[in-house]
Structure formats: C-alpha cells, structure tokens
Amino acid sequence: MIHDAPRFQGGRRLFAASLGMSVLGAAGLLAGLLVNPDRLHFAYLAAFAWAATIATGGLVFLMICHAMRAGWPVALRRLTETIVSALPLLALLFVPLLFGLDRIYPWTHPEAAADEHVRHLLEHKRPYLNATGFVIRAGVYFAVWGVAGHLLRRWSLRRDEAPELDVDGRMNGLSAVGLPVVGLSLVFASFDWLMSLDPTWVSTMFPIYVFAGGFVGALGLLTALTCAAQRAGLLPGLNGSHYSALGRLMLAFTAFWAYAAFFQFLLIWSADHPHEVAFYLRRWEGPWKATTVALCAARFVVPFVMLLSYRLKRRPGYLAVVAAWIVVSHYVDMHWLVIPEARARAWFPYHWLDVAALLFFGGACVAFTTQRLRGKRAMPVGDPSLPRALQYESL
Amino acid sequence: MKADLLAEFETPEALLAAVEELYRRGYRVLDAFTPYPVHGLEQALRLPRSKLPWLVLPFALGGGGGCYGLQAYLNGWDYPLDVGGRPPHSAPSFVPISFEMMVLATALMGVLIFFALCKLPELHHPIFEVEGFAGASQDRFWLGIDGRDPALKRGTTEALLASLGASRVAWTGETAKAAETSEAVKKPTEAAEEVPGAVTKEEPS
C-alpha cells in the first residue's frame, strides 16, 4: 500500500513574510556597508556560518540515514532534504564575502602583521592560506555538498511520482561513499572559514566542535519543521515516537557538542600556550565573559536538562520550543566564534548589523526552501519503507 | 508480580486479545511471558514507566558531586599543590574525573537497583514447575494473573481464560497443590459467560 500525504501548496504567506524579512535584512546590510563595513563582514560571516552549518548538518544526517538504511527517519526524509536544499542559495550568498576577505582574514595581508613571529607564521602558512586557494576550496566544498544533496533529493522526489523506481541502492551507495568526502570537506571548511579568522590559532578539535553544533542545529530545525508541517496536516501518520527519537538525538548531540567544547577548552587550558589560550582570553574579557557563560548554559545546560524529560520529548509543541531554542543558541555559538575576532572593543558585543544579517540569511533560506518544497509532498510517499517508518514505536 | 494463575496462548494476537478482555473485566495485576517483544503488549498490560531513572538520579548527583568535593578538598584545601601556577582549586581539571565517577556510580547502582527491583538473583521460582512453561521462551505466549488480583476467582477465571482461547491453564506452586482437588483446573468449562464474581463456585480450602 502506498501511503498518501498531501502536496505542500500553502506557504505563500510564509514565503512573503520571509522574503520581506530578507529584503529588510538586505537593506540593513547595505546601510552597514556605508556605516561600518568591517563589522558588516563579520556579522555576515556569523550568519552565513549559522545557516551553512545547519544545512550541512542536515546533509550529514540525511546521508547517515541512507548509509545505514535507517527506518524511522524515512518519515522525515523530505523535510531533511528541504533543509539541505538551501545549499545552492548559500553557495550564492557566499560570493559577496569573497570581495571582503581582506577585511576579516588577517592572512590576506601577512606583511601588515605587527609581530615578527606572526608575520613569519603567516608567510609559512601562505601555501594554504591564500585568497586563490580559499576560493577554489570553497568551490570544491559547495560542489561536494551540492551534488550529494541534489542527487539524493532528486532521486527521492522522482520516486514520489514513480514508486516502482528502485533507487535505494544508489542512495545507499552515494551516501556511504560520500560521507567521508563530506566529512573531510566540513573539516577544511571550518578551518578555512572560521578557524583562520585568527590564523595563528590552531585546534584539531575545532571542526568537530563546529560540526557538532551544526548537526544539533539541523536536528533542532528538523524538529521544529516537523511540528509545523504536522500541524499543517502535511505529515499524516506521524506519532509521538518519532518526536521522541528526534528528542533523543538532540539530547545525544547536545552532550556531544558539550564534550567537544569542553575538551577543546581543557586541552588548551592545561597546555597554557600563549598563542592557544589567546582564543579563550579574547572570549573571557569585557562583555564576552557574560556571553561565554550564557553560551554554556543556553547551548548545553538548558537543552540537556529539558530533553532528559520523557514526557517533553513526546509533546511536539514543547519539543519544538526546545528545538527552536537550540537553533537560536547555535547562532549565539557562531556569533561567539566569529565576532570576537573583529577585536572591536565595544561594551556590548551585539550589533544591529548582526540582526540585519540574521534577518537576511534566515529570511532568504526560508523563502528559498519554501519555494523548493512547493508542489511536492512533505513525505517520500513512493518509498516502500515509509509504512514501516510510520509504524515506528519506541517506549 | 507473582503470577499465580497461568494461561498459555498459541499466538501473540490471542494473548493481546485476552489481556484486553481481562482488563475490561476488572483484572488489574496481569503479566505476560513471551519469547520476543510483542507489539502493543506494554500498553495492553498498562505497565507503568520504570522508576529506575529517578532511583538512580541521587547516585548520579552524589557520585559526581562527591567526587568533585573530594578533589576540591584534597587539592584545594588539605594538600594544595602548585601545578603550573594554577590556583589549587582549578575546576576544569576536576571535571573529567567527576564525570567518570558520576557515570560509574550511575551505571553500577543502576544495575544493582535493577536487580533489587526484579528481586534477583532468585534461585527458584515456582512458575518454572508449570508444565509447558518453557514454551514461553520458544513459541508460546503465556499470561499470568497475580493471586492478589481482586478480580481473580478460583473456578471462574480458569473457565474465562479457556474461553479466551487459552490452550493450557495452570496454577503455580503452593496454590497448585492446594487446587488439586478443584475440578476447574483440570477441565476448564467450555463457556464462560459469567462475569467474575457474579457466580461463586466452591472455594478450595
């Protein structure tokens, strides 16, 4: 029996609202270009990193589910694909950043470094950290992610119309082969885009930290979307066990994020090397101290304690609130990674440009993905394993 | 739970239907023994959530907090050591060990409390003397009714179980010996339209 789910036809108001948000954000960013172009680039990068890590986190989740032929996530596959489908837009929105590399990355002009040692280090790292390499590598990352996401989504969509099509083998093979490639590209993307903001600072845990945050952010967004789609009647047959499973995954990866964050800190704190601790010292002085403490609470303590509850994980409305909280706290995390590197001594670490960038990226991604989902079903109705996925039950 | 009256069913569906019917008739202290997890059985039996997480929580907090306290006392107050100029009470270095002790205390006490809740180890249980009960780990589905169940009535419940499709009905342990005089045990009557409690047959001593 083929399960039936209605096509997504609405969302026009959502599309208009998010497009409006994005236009408003774009206007703010353009104003920022005249007022404070340096801060604008940092704000733009923070919001970009937020959106890109969530989209790639969704891609990794999608590929893991295909690679291990997971059962229950089939019911949420189309929504995961929708999160991933923002990647082409994100590739496009990455381009403006390329015109301002010299404003945010000190490695673009090693000769300007005041310290002799730093200048020497930057010269030494030049074969990797240079503008041409940066652009080519970014192209490769987006190509890898875009191709994997596009193929998986296209095969899945095609089977909606032709359920007799057997694409399981292809999806499974591509995901199994693609996961290490995607994993490596995520590692180097986090080196390039975020770690090289301070080109003298190195941490091998850093890519795991960024990935863990993006992955739990993607799970949070998926949970919130699932709740919204089910309320709109797009996901018939979904039950509390699916939410519970999402909740457990969020709990596990919240703990994983905390593990990565703490051990990155512990190793650097124990070794106490001046060039390594600088990263944490910058985030422990002035207004950043409060943000650091708040981040630990918001990103780990609050969601962890909330998600421990059995009942909360089975109530879509409450779980969606925690999930949305996680998505927002992931932005605070990205902001915390990027903005202190601006070395702007302000008493308040947040800027109206952050809000503008957030509106721009949030609005643009929602509008774009809404448009891509329109006319499609919110469940992979052609997949023969969907009925079993809907029967999923966990106590 | 101390299954006193046992009934064997051939299929999981028959067992589920029997549990539902017994519940509808007022039986409350039921249990089931199946060779594999039967879908929907927990809901049918109305099993409550395990108390284990709450029982383990104090040990988790005690293990983690106690270990942190021990380190803080030893390193920060009793015998302070200067390690690379750090303050004697350096929280980050205490976290991994506190975490490990929390996990150890939780896991260990979790196992012990689990055994205590299940009343394990138990060297002998009368349920295994029932003929054919070994099938519960092979291909038969057994239902148990606790002797303390207020709806359980010797004489009528056996007949009711037989009418629900039980292929075998038996009392366990001491109750079985006491019931040997009862006709109902050996020959469950065909029809059981009586609601439990409505008809009272002769009670064995």
Coordinates of C-alpha atoms in Angstrom, one line a residue:
Chain A
M1 CA 0.0 0.0 0.0
I2 CA 1.3 3.4 -0.9
H3 CA 0.9 6.0 1.9
D4 CA -0.6 9.2 0.8
A5 CA 0.4 12.6 2.0
P6 CA -1.0 15.9 0.7
R7 CA 1.2 18.1 -1.5
F8 CA 2.5 21.3 0.0
Q9 CA 0.5 24.0 -1.6
G10 CA 0.3 26.7 1.0
G11 CA 3.1 28.6 2.5
R12 CA 2.5 31.7 0.4
R13 CA 2.2 33.9 3.5
L14 CA 5.4 32.3 4.9
F15 CA 7.1 32.9 1.6
A16 CA 6.0 36.6 1.5
A17 CA 7.0 37.1 5.2
S18 CA 10.4 35.5 4.9
L19 CA 11.1 37.3 1.6
G20 CA 10.1 40.6 3.4
M21 CA 12.4 39.7 6.3
S22 CA 15.2 39.0 3.9
V23 CA 14.7 42.3 2.0
L24 CA 14.7 44.2 5.3
G25 CA 17.9 42.5 6.3
A26 CA 19.5 43.2 2.9
A27 CA 18.6 46.9 3.3
G28 CA 20.2 46.9 6.8
L29 CA 23.3 45.2 5.4
L30 CA 23.6 47.8 2.6
A31 CA 23.3 50.5 5.1
G32 CA 26.0 48.8 7.1
L33 CA 28.3 48.8 4.0
L34 CA 28.3 52.6 4.3
V35 CA 28.4 52.9 8.1
N36 CA 30.7 50.1 9.3
P37 CA 31.9 47.8 6.5
D38 CA 34.3 45.9 8.8
R39 CA 31.7 44.9 11.3
L40 CA 29.3 44.1 8.5
H41 CA 31.6 41.4 7.1
F42 CA 31.9 39.8 10.5
A43 CA 28.2 39.9 11.0
Y44 CA 27.6 38.5 7.6
L45 CA 30.1 35.6 8.2
A46 CA 28.5 34.7 11.5
A47 CA 25.0 34.5 10.0
F48 CA 26.4 32.6 6.9
A49 CA 28.2 30.1 9.2
W50 CA 25.0 29.6 11.1
A51 CA 22.9 28.8 8.0
A52 CA 25.7 26.8 6.3
T53 CA 26.5 24.6 9.3
I54 CA 22.8 23.8 9.8
A55 CA 22.4 22.9 6.1
T56 CA 25.5 20.7 6.1
G57 CA 24.4 19.2 9.4
G58 CA 21.2 18.2 7.7
L59 CA 23.1 16.8 4.8
V60 CA 25.2 14.6 7.1
F61 CA 22.0 13.4 8.9
L62 CA 20.4 12.6 5.5
M63 CA 23.5 10.7 4.3
I64 CA 23.9 8.8 7.6
C65 CA 20.2 7.7 7.4
H66 CA 20.7 6.5 3.8
A67 CA 24.0 4.8 4.5
M68 CA 22.6 2.8 7.4
R69 CA 19.2 2.4 5.8
A70 CA 17.6 3.8 8.9
G71 CA 13.9 3.0 9.5
W72 CA 12.0 5.8 11.2
P73 CA 13.9 8.8 9.6
V74 CA 12.3 7.9 6.3
A75 CA 9.2 9.6 7.5
L76 CA 11.2 12.9 7.9
R77 CA 13.4 12.5 4.9
R78 CA 11.6 15.0 2.7
L79 CA 11.9 17.7 5.4
T80 CA 15.6 16.9 5.9
E81 CA 16.0 17.2 2.1
T82 CA 14.3 20.6 2.3
I83 CA 16.8 21.8 4.9
V84 CA 19.6 20.6 2.6
S85 CA 18.1 22.2 -0.4
A86 CA 19.2 25.6 0.9
L87 CA 22.8 24.8 -0.1
P88 CA 22.7 26.3 -3.7
L89 CA 21.4 29.6 -2.2
L90 CA 24.1 29.5 0.4
A91 CA 26.8 29.0 -2.2
L92 CA 25.5 32.1 -4.0
L93 CA 25.4 34.1 -0.8
F94 CA 29.0 33.1 -0.1
V95 CA 30.2 35.1 -3.1
P96 CA 29.8 38.6 -1.6
L97 CA 32.1 37.5 1.2
L98 CA 34.9 36.9 -1.3
F99 CA 35.0 40.6 -2.1
G100 CA 35.8 41.4 1.6
L101 CA 38.3 38.7 2.5
D102 CA 40.9 41.3 3.5
R103 CA 38.5 42.8 6.0
I104 CA 38.1 39.7 8.1
Y105 CA 41.0 37.4 7.4
P106 CA 44.5 38.7 8.6
W107 CA 46.2 36.0 6.5
T108 CA 45.3 38.0 3.3
H109 CA 48.0 40.6 4.2
P110 CA 50.8 38.9 6.2
E111 CA 53.0 42.0 5.7
A112 CA 50.7 44.0 7.9
A113 CA 51.3 41.9 11.0
A114 CA 53.0 43.9 13.7
D115 CA 54.6 41.0 15.4
E116 CA 57.7 39.5 13.6
H117 CA 56.8 36.0 14.7
V118 CA 53.2 36.3 13.5
R119 CA 54.4 37.6 10.2
H120 CA 56.7 34.7 9.8
L121 CA 53.9 32.2 10.7
L122 CA 51.6 33.8 8.1
E123 CA 54.3 33.6 5.4
H124 CA 54.8 30.0 6.4
K125 CA 51.1 29.2 6.1
R126 CA 50.7 31.1 2.8
P127 CA 50.7 28.0 0.5
Y128 CA 47.4 27.0 2.2
L129 CA 46.0 30.3 3.5
N130 CA 45.8 32.4 0.4
A131 CA 42.9 34.0 -1.4
T132 CA 43.1 31.9 -4.5
G133 CA 43.2 28.6 -2.6
F134 CA 40.4 29.8 -0.3
V135 CA 38.1 30.5 -3.3
I136 CA 38.9 27.2 -5.0
R137 CA 38.5 25.2 -1.9
A138 CA 35.1 26.9 -1.1
G139 CA 34.0 26.0 -4.6
V140 CA 35.0 22.3 -4.0
Y141 CA 33.2 22.2 -0.7
F142 CA 30.0 23.6 -2.2
A143 CA 30.3 21.3 -5.2
V144 CA 30.6 18.2 -3.0
W145 CA 27.7 19.2 -0.7
G146 CA 25.6 20.5 -3.6
V147 CA 26.0 17.4 -5.7
A148 CA 25.3 15.0 -2.9
G149 CA 22.3 16.9 -1.7
H150 CA 20.9 17.5 -5.1
L151 CA 21.2 13.8 -6.2
L152 CA 19.7 12.4 -3.0
R153 CA 16.8 14.9 -3.3
R154 CA 16.2 14.3 -7.0
W155 CA 16.1 10.5 -6.7
S156 CA 13.8 10.8 -3.7
L157 CA 11.5 13.2 -5.5
R158 CA 11.4 11.1 -8.6
R159 CA 10.2 8.1 -6.7
D160 CA 7.2 10.1 -5.4
E161 CA 5.8 10.0 -8.9
A162 CA 7.1 6.6 -9.8
P163 CA 7.1 4.3 -6.8
E164 CA 8.3 1.3 -8.9
L165 CA 11.7 3.0 -9.3
D166 CA 14.3 1.3 -7.2
V167 CA 16.8 4.0 -6.0
D168 CA 17.6 2.5 -2.6
G169 CA 20.9 1.0 -3.8
R170 CA 22.0 4.3 -5.4
M171 CA 21.1 6.4 -2.4
N172 CA 22.8 4.0 -0.1
G173 CA 26.0 3.8 -2.2
L174 CA 26.3 7.5 -2.8
S175 CA 25.9 8.2 0.9
A176 CA 28.3 5.5 2.0
V177 CA 31.0 6.7 -0.4
G178 CA 30.1 10.4 0.0
L179 CA 30.1 10.6 3.8
P180 CA 33.9 10.6 4.3
V181 CA 34.3 13.2 1.5
V182 CA 31.6 15.4 3.0
G183 CA 33.2 14.9 6.4
L184 CA 36.6 16.0 5.2
S185 CA 35.2 18.9 3.3
L186 CA 33.4 20.1 6.5
V187 CA 36.7 19.8 8.4
F188 CA 38.5 22.0 5.9
A189 CA 35.6 24.4 5.5
S190 CA 35.6 25.1 9.3
F191 CA 39.4 25.6 9.1
D192 CA 39.1 28.0 6.2
W193 CA 36.0 30.0 7.1
L194 CA 36.1 30.1 10.9
M195 CA 39.5 29.0 12.4
S196 CA 41.6 31.1 10.1
L197 CA 39.9 34.3 11.5
D198 CA 42.9 34.0 13.9
P199 CA 45.5 32.4 11.6
T200 CA 47.9 31.8 14.4
W201 CA 45.4 29.8 16.4
V202 CA 45.1 26.0 15.9
S203 CA 42.8 23.4 17.4
T204 CA 42.3 20.0 16.0
M205 CA 39.0 19.7 17.9
F206 CA 37.6 22.8 16.3
P207 CA 36.0 21.1 13.2
I208 CA 34.3 18.6 15.5
Y209 CA 33.0 21.5 17.6
V210 CA 31.6 23.3 14.6
F211 CA 30.1 20.1 13.1
A212 CA 28.5 19.1 16.4
G213 CA 26.9 22.5 16.7
G214 CA 25.6 22.4 13.2
F215 CA 24.3 18.8 13.5
V216 CA 22.3 19.5 16.6
G217 CA 21.1 22.8 15.0
A218 CA 19.9 20.8 12.0
L219 CA 18.1 18.3 14.2
G220 CA 16.5 21.3 16.0
L221 CA 15.4 22.9 12.8
L222 CA 14.1 19.5 11.6
T223 CA 12.1 19.0 14.8
A224 CA 10.6 22.5 14.6
L225 CA 9.7 21.9 10.9
T226 CA 8.2 18.5 11.6
C227 CA 6.0 20.0 14.3
A228 CA 4.9 22.8 12.0
A229 CA 4.3 20.5 9.0
Q230 CA 2.3 18.1 11.1
R231 CA 0.1 20.9 12.4
A232 CA -0.5 21.9 8.8
G233 CA -1.6 18.3 8.0
L234 CA 1.3 17.5 5.8
L235 CA 2.6 14.6 7.7
P236 CA -0.3 12.2 8.3
G237 CA 0.6 9.1 10.4
L238 CA 3.4 10.6 12.4
N239 CA 3.4 9.7 16.1
G240 CA 4.9 10.6 19.4
S241 CA 7.7 8.0 19.0
H242 CA 9.1 10.0 16.0
Y243 CA 9.4 13.1 18.2
S244 CA 10.9 11.1 21.0
A245 CA 13.5 9.8 18.6
L246 CA 14.3 13.3 17.4
G247 CA 14.5 14.5 21.0
R248 CA 16.9 11.7 21.9
L249 CA 19.1 12.6 19.0
M250 CA 19.1 16.2 20.1
L251 CA 20.0 15.2 23.6
A252 CA 22.8 13.0 22.5
F253 CA 24.3 15.6 20.2
T254 CA 23.8 18.4 22.7
A255 CA 26.0 16.2 25.0
F256 CA 28.4 15.6 22.1
W257 CA 28.7 19.4 21.5
A258 CA 29.5 19.9 25.2
Y259 CA 32.1 17.1 25.0
A260 CA 33.8 18.7 22.1
A261 CA 33.6 22.2 23.6
F262 CA 34.9 21.2 27.0
F263 CA 37.8 19.1 25.8
Q264 CA 38.9 21.7 23.3
F265 CA 38.9 24.1 26.3
L266 CA 40.5 21.6 28.7
L267 CA 43.5 20.8 26.5
I268 CA 44.2 24.4 25.7
W269 CA 43.8 25.4 29.4
S270 CA 46.1 22.6 30.6
A271 CA 48.8 23.3 28.0
D272 CA 48.5 27.1 28.5
H273 CA 50.4 28.0 25.4
P274 CA 50.2 31.8 24.8
H275 CA 49.1 31.5 21.2
E276 CA 46.4 28.9 22.0
V277 CA 44.9 30.5 25.1
A278 CA 44.5 33.8 23.3
F279 CA 41.3 32.4 21.7
Y280 CA 39.7 31.9 25.1
L281 CA 41.2 35.0 26.7
R282 CA 39.5 37.1 24.0
R283 CA 36.2 35.5 24.9
W284 CA 36.8 35.9 28.6
E285 CA 37.4 39.7 28.7
G286 CA 35.0 42.6 28.9
P287 CA 31.5 41.9 27.6
W288 CA 32.4 38.5 26.2
K289 CA 32.6 36.8 29.6
A290 CA 28.9 37.0 30.1
T291 CA 28.3 35.7 26.6
T292 CA 30.6 32.7 27.2
V293 CA 28.8 31.8 30.4
A294 CA 25.4 32.3 28.8
L295 CA 26.5 30.1 25.8
C296 CA 27.4 27.2 28.1
A297 CA 24.0 27.5 29.8
A298 CA 22.0 28.0 26.7
R299 CA 23.7 25.5 24.4
F300 CA 24.2 22.7 26.9
V301 CA 22.7 23.0 30.4
V302 CA 19.2 24.2 29.4
P303 CA 18.5 21.8 26.4
F304 CA 20.2 18.9 28.2
V305 CA 18.1 19.1 31.3
M306 CA 14.9 19.8 29.3
L307 CA 15.5 16.9 26.9
L308 CA 16.1 14.4 29.7
S309 CA 12.3 14.5 30.3
Y310 CA 10.4 11.6 28.8
R311 CA 7.2 13.5 28.6
L312 CA 8.6 16.6 26.9
K313 CA 10.1 14.5 24.1
R314 CA 6.6 13.2 23.3
R315 CA 4.8 16.5 23.2
P316 CA 5.5 18.1 19.8
G317 CA 4.6 21.6 20.8
Y318 CA 7.0 21.7 23.8
L319 CA 9.7 19.8 22.0
A320 CA 9.5 22.3 19.1
V321 CA 10.1 25.1 21.6
V322 CA 13.3 23.4 22.8
A323 CA 14.3 22.7 19.2
A324 CA 13.9 26.4 18.3
W325 CA 15.9 27.3 21.3
I326 CA 18.7 25.1 20.1
V327 CA 18.6 26.7 16.6
V328 CA 18.9 30.2 18.1
S329 CA 21.6 29.1 20.5
H330 CA 23.5 27.8 17.6
Y331 CA 23.6 31.3 16.2
V332 CA 24.9 32.6 19.5
D333 CA 27.6 30.0 19.2
M334 CA 28.6 31.0 15.7
H335 CA 28.5 34.7 16.7
W336 CA 30.7 33.8 19.7
L337 CA 33.2 32.1 17.3
V338 CA 33.3 34.9 14.7
I339 CA 32.7 38.3 16.3
P340 CA 35.4 38.4 19.0
E341 CA 37.9 38.2 16.1
A342 CA 36.8 41.6 15.0
R343 CA 38.7 42.9 18.0
A344 CA 36.3 45.7 18.3
R345 CA 36.3 47.0 21.8
A346 CA 32.6 47.6 22.4
W347 CA 30.8 47.4 25.8
F348 CA 28.0 45.4 24.1
P349 CA 29.0 42.5 21.8
Y350 CA 25.9 42.6 19.7
H351 CA 25.3 45.0 16.9
W352 CA 22.3 45.9 14.8
L353 CA 24.2 44.5 11.8
D354 CA 24.0 41.1 13.4
V355 CA 20.2 41.3 13.5
A356 CA 20.2 42.5 9.8
A357 CA 22.5 39.6 8.7
L358 CA 20.3 37.2 10.7
L359 CA 17.1 38.5 9.1
F360 CA 18.7 38.4 5.7
F361 CA 20.0 34.8 5.9
G362 CA 17.0 33.4 7.8
G363 CA 14.5 35.1 5.5
A364 CA 16.3 34.2 2.3
C365 CA 16.8 30.5 3.3
V366 CA 13.2 30.1 4.4
A367 CA 11.8 31.8 1.3
F368 CA 14.1 29.7 -1.0
T369 CA 13.3 26.3 0.6
T370 CA 9.6 27.1 0.9
Q371 CA 9.6 27.7 -2.8
R372 CA 11.6 24.5 -3.5
L373 CA 9.1 22.4 -1.4
R374 CA 6.0 23.9 -3.1
G375 CA 4.0 21.3 -5.0
K376 CA 6.0 18.5 -3.5
R377 CA 4.8 16.2 -0.7
A378 CA 6.3 16.5 2.7
M379 CA 6.9 12.8 2.9
P380 CA 8.6 10.4 0.5
V381 CA 5.3 8.7 -0.4
G382 CA 6.9 6.5 -3.0
D383 CA 9.4 4.9 -0.6
P384 CA 8.3 1.3 0.1
S385 CA 9.8 1.6 3.6
L386 CA 7.5 4.5 4.5
P387 CA 4.7 2.5 6.0
R388 CA 7.1 0.7 8.3
A389 CA 8.7 4.0 9.2
L390 CA 5.3 5.3 10.3
Q391 CA 4.7 2.3 12.4
Y392 CA 7.8 3.1 14.4
E393 CA 7.3 2.8 18.1
S394 CA 9.6 3.3 21.0
L395 CA 8.6 3.1 24.6
Chain B
M1 CA 4.1 -9.5 40.4
K2 CA 3.8 -13.1 41.4
A3 CA 1.9 -15.0 38.6
D4 CA -0.4 -17.4 40.4
L5 CA -2.7 -18.4 37.6
L6 CA -1.0 -19.0 34.2
A7 CA -2.6 -19.4 30.8
E8 CA -0.9 -20.4 27.5
F9 CA -1.8 -18.9 24.2
E10 CA -0.7 -20.1 20.7
T11 CA -0.4 -16.6 19.1
P12 CA 0.5 -13.1 20.2
E13 CA -2.8 -11.8 18.9
A14 CA -4.7 -14.2 21.1
L15 CA -2.6 -13.1 24.1
L16 CA -3.2 -9.4 23.4
A17 CA -7.0 -10.0 23.0
A18 CA -7.1 -12.0 26.2
V19 CA -5.2 -9.2 28.1
E20 CA -7.6 -6.6 26.8
E21 CA -10.6 -8.7 27.7
L22 CA -9.3 -9.4 31.2
Y23 CA -8.6 -5.7 31.8
R24 CA -12.1 -4.9 30.6
R25 CA -13.5 -7.4 33.2
G26 CA -11.6 -5.7 36.0
Y27 CA -8.4 -7.7 36.2
R28 CA -5.6 -5.4 37.1
V29 CA -2.4 -7.3 38.2
L30 CA -1.5 -9.0 34.9
D31 CA 1.8 -10.1 33.4
A32 CA 2.9 -11.8 30.2
F33 CA 5.8 -14.1 29.2
T34 CA 6.6 -14.1 25.5
P35 CA 9.6 -15.4 23.5
Y36 CA 10.0 -11.9 21.9
P37 CA 8.7 -8.4 22.4
V38 CA 5.1 -8.3 21.3
H39 CA 4.0 -5.0 19.8
G40 CA 1.4 -3.2 22.0
L41 CA 1.7 -5.6 24.9
E42 CA 3.1 -2.9 27.3
Q43 CA 0.1 -0.7 26.6
A44 CA -2.3 -3.6 26.9
L45 CA -0.8 -4.5 30.3
R46 CA -0.8 -0.8 31.3
L47 CA 2.7 -1.2 32.6
P48 CA 3.9 2.0 34.3
R49 CA 7.2 3.7 33.4
S50 CA 10.2 2.3 35.2
K51 CA 11.1 4.0 38.4
L52 CA 14.8 3.3 37.7
P53 CA 15.8 6.7 36.3
W54 CA 14.6 8.5 39.4
L55 CA 16.1 6.0 41.8
V56 CA 19.5 6.3 40.1
L57 CA 19.5 10.1 40.0
P58 CA 20.6 10.6 43.6
F59 CA 23.5 8.3 42.9
A60 CA 24.5 10.2 39.8
L61 CA 24.4 13.5 41.6
G62 CA 26.1 12.0 44.7
G63 CA 28.8 10.3 42.6
G64 CA 29.6 13.4 40.5
G65 CA 29.3 15.9 43.3
G66 CA 31.0 13.8 45.9
C67 CA 34.0 13.2 43.6
Y68 CA 34.2 16.9 42.8
G69 CA 34.1 17.6 46.5
L70 CA 36.8 15.1 47.2
Q71 CA 39.1 16.6 44.7
A72 CA 38.4 20.1 45.8
Y73 CA 39.1 19.1 49.4
L74 CA 42.3 17.2 48.6
N75 CA 43.8 19.6 46.1
G76 CA 42.4 22.9 47.2
W77 CA 42.5 22.6 51.0
D78 CA 44.1 19.6 52.5
Y79 CA 47.2 19.3 50.4
P80 CA 47.4 22.1 47.8
L81 CA 49.9 21.5 45.0
D82 CA 51.2 24.2 42.7
V83 CA 50.7 22.8 39.2
G84 CA 52.0 25.2 36.6
G85 CA 50.9 28.2 38.7
R86 CA 47.3 27.4 38.6
P87 CA 45.1 28.0 41.6
P88 CA 44.8 24.9 43.9
H89 CA 41.0 24.8 43.2
S90 CA 41.0 24.5 39.4
A91 CA 37.6 23.4 38.3
P92 CA 38.3 22.4 34.7
S93 CA 40.8 19.7 35.8
F94 CA 38.3 18.2 38.2
V95 CA 35.5 17.8 35.6
P96 CA 36.7 14.7 33.7
I97 CA 37.1 12.6 36.9
S98 CA 33.9 13.9 38.4
F99 CA 32.1 13.0 35.2
E100 CA 33.6 9.5 35.1
M101 CA 32.7 8.9 38.8
M102 CA 29.2 10.1 38.0
V103 CA 28.9 7.6 35.2
L104 CA 30.4 4.8 37.3
A105 CA 28.1 5.4 40.3
T106 CA 25.1 5.7 38.0
A107 CA 25.8 2.5 36.0
L108 CA 26.8 0.4 39.0
M109 CA 23.8 1.5 41.1
G110 CA 21.6 1.2 38.1
V111 CA 22.5 -2.5 37.7
L112 CA 22.2 -3.1 41.5
I113 CA 18.8 -1.3 41.8
F114 CA 17.5 -3.1 38.7
F115 CA 18.4 -6.4 40.3
A116 CA 16.7 -5.4 43.5
L117 CA 13.6 -4.2 41.7
C118 CA 13.4 -7.5 39.9
K119 CA 14.1 -9.4 43.2
L120 CA 17.1 -11.0 41.5
P121 CA 19.0 -13.3 42.0
E122 CA 16.2 -15.7 42.7
L123 CA 17.4 -19.4 42.7
H124 CA 14.0 -20.9 42.4
H125 CA 10.6 -19.7 41.1
P126 CA 7.5 -21.9 41.2
I127 CA 6.5 -20.7 37.8
F128 CA 9.0 -23.0 36.1
E129 CA 7.3 -26.0 37.6
V130 CA 4.3 -25.4 35.4
E131 CA 4.1 -27.9 32.6
G132 CA 4.9 -26.4 29.2
F133 CA 6.0 -23.0 30.6
A134 CA 9.4 -23.5 28.9
G135 CA 7.5 -22.7 25.7
A136 CA 7.4 -19.0 26.8
S137 CA 11.0 -18.7 25.6
Q138 CA 10.2 -20.7 22.4
D139 CA 6.9 -20.4 20.7
R140 CA 4.1 -20.0 23.2
F141 CA 2.7 -16.8 24.8
W142 CA 1.8 -17.0 28.5
L143 CA -0.3 -14.8 30.5
G144 CA -0.1 -14.6 34.3
I145 CA -2.6 -13.3 36.9
D146 CA -1.4 -12.3 40.3
G147 CA -3.0 -14.0 43.3
R148 CA -3.6 -10.6 44.8
D149 CA -5.7 -9.5 41.9
P150 CA -9.1 -8.7 43.4
A151 CA -10.9 -10.0 40.3
L152 CA -9.3 -13.4 40.4
K153 CA -11.8 -16.1 41.4
R154 CA -10.8 -19.7 41.6
G155 CA -13.2 -21.6 39.4
T156 CA -14.4 -18.9 37.2
T157 CA -11.2 -17.3 35.9
E158 CA -9.9 -20.6 34.6
A159 CA -13.0 -21.0 32.5
L160 CA -12.8 -17.4 31.3
L161 CA -9.2 -17.9 30.2
A162 CA -10.2 -21.1 28.4
S163 CA -13.0 -19.3 26.6
L164 CA -10.5 -16.6 25.5
G165 CA -8.5 -19.3 23.7
A166 CA -6.0 -20.5 26.3
S167 CA -4.7 -23.9 25.3
R168 CA -3.5 -24.5 28.9
V169 CA -4.5 -23.1 32.2
A170 CA -2.5 -23.9 35.4
W171 CA -1.9 -22.6 38.9
T172 CA 1.6 -22.3 40.2
G173 CA 3.5 -23.5 43.3
E174 CA 1.6 -23.9 46.6
T175 CA -1.7 -22.7 45.0
A176 CA -1.4 -25.5 42.5
K177 CA -1.1 -28.1 45.3
A178 CA -4.0 -26.6 47.1
A179 CA -6.1 -26.5 44.0
E180 CA -5.5 -30.2 43.0
T181 CA -9.0 -31.0 44.3
S182 CA -10.5 -28.4 42.1
E183 CA -12.2 -29.7 39.0
A184 CA -11.9 -26.4 37.2
V185 CA -8.1 -26.6 37.0
K186 CA -8.1 -29.9 35.0
K187 CA -11.2 -29.3 32.9
P188 CA -11.9 -25.7 32.2
T189 CA -15.5 -25.4 31.3
E190 CA -16.3 -24.6 27.7
A191 CA -18.3 -21.4 28.1
A192 CA -17.5 -18.6 30.5
E193 CA -20.3 -16.1 30.1
E194 CA -20.2 -15.4 33.8
V195 CA -18.7 -12.1 34.9
P196 CA -16.1 -12.8 37.5
G197 CA -17.6 -12.5 40.9
A198 CA -21.1 -13.0 39.7
V199 CA -21.1 -16.7 40.2
T200 CA -19.2 -18.2 43.1
K201 CA -18.1 -21.8 42.9
E202 CA -17.0 -23.8 45.8
E203 CA -13.7 -22.5 47.2
P204 CA -11.0 -25.0 47.8
S205 CA -9.5 -24.9 51.3

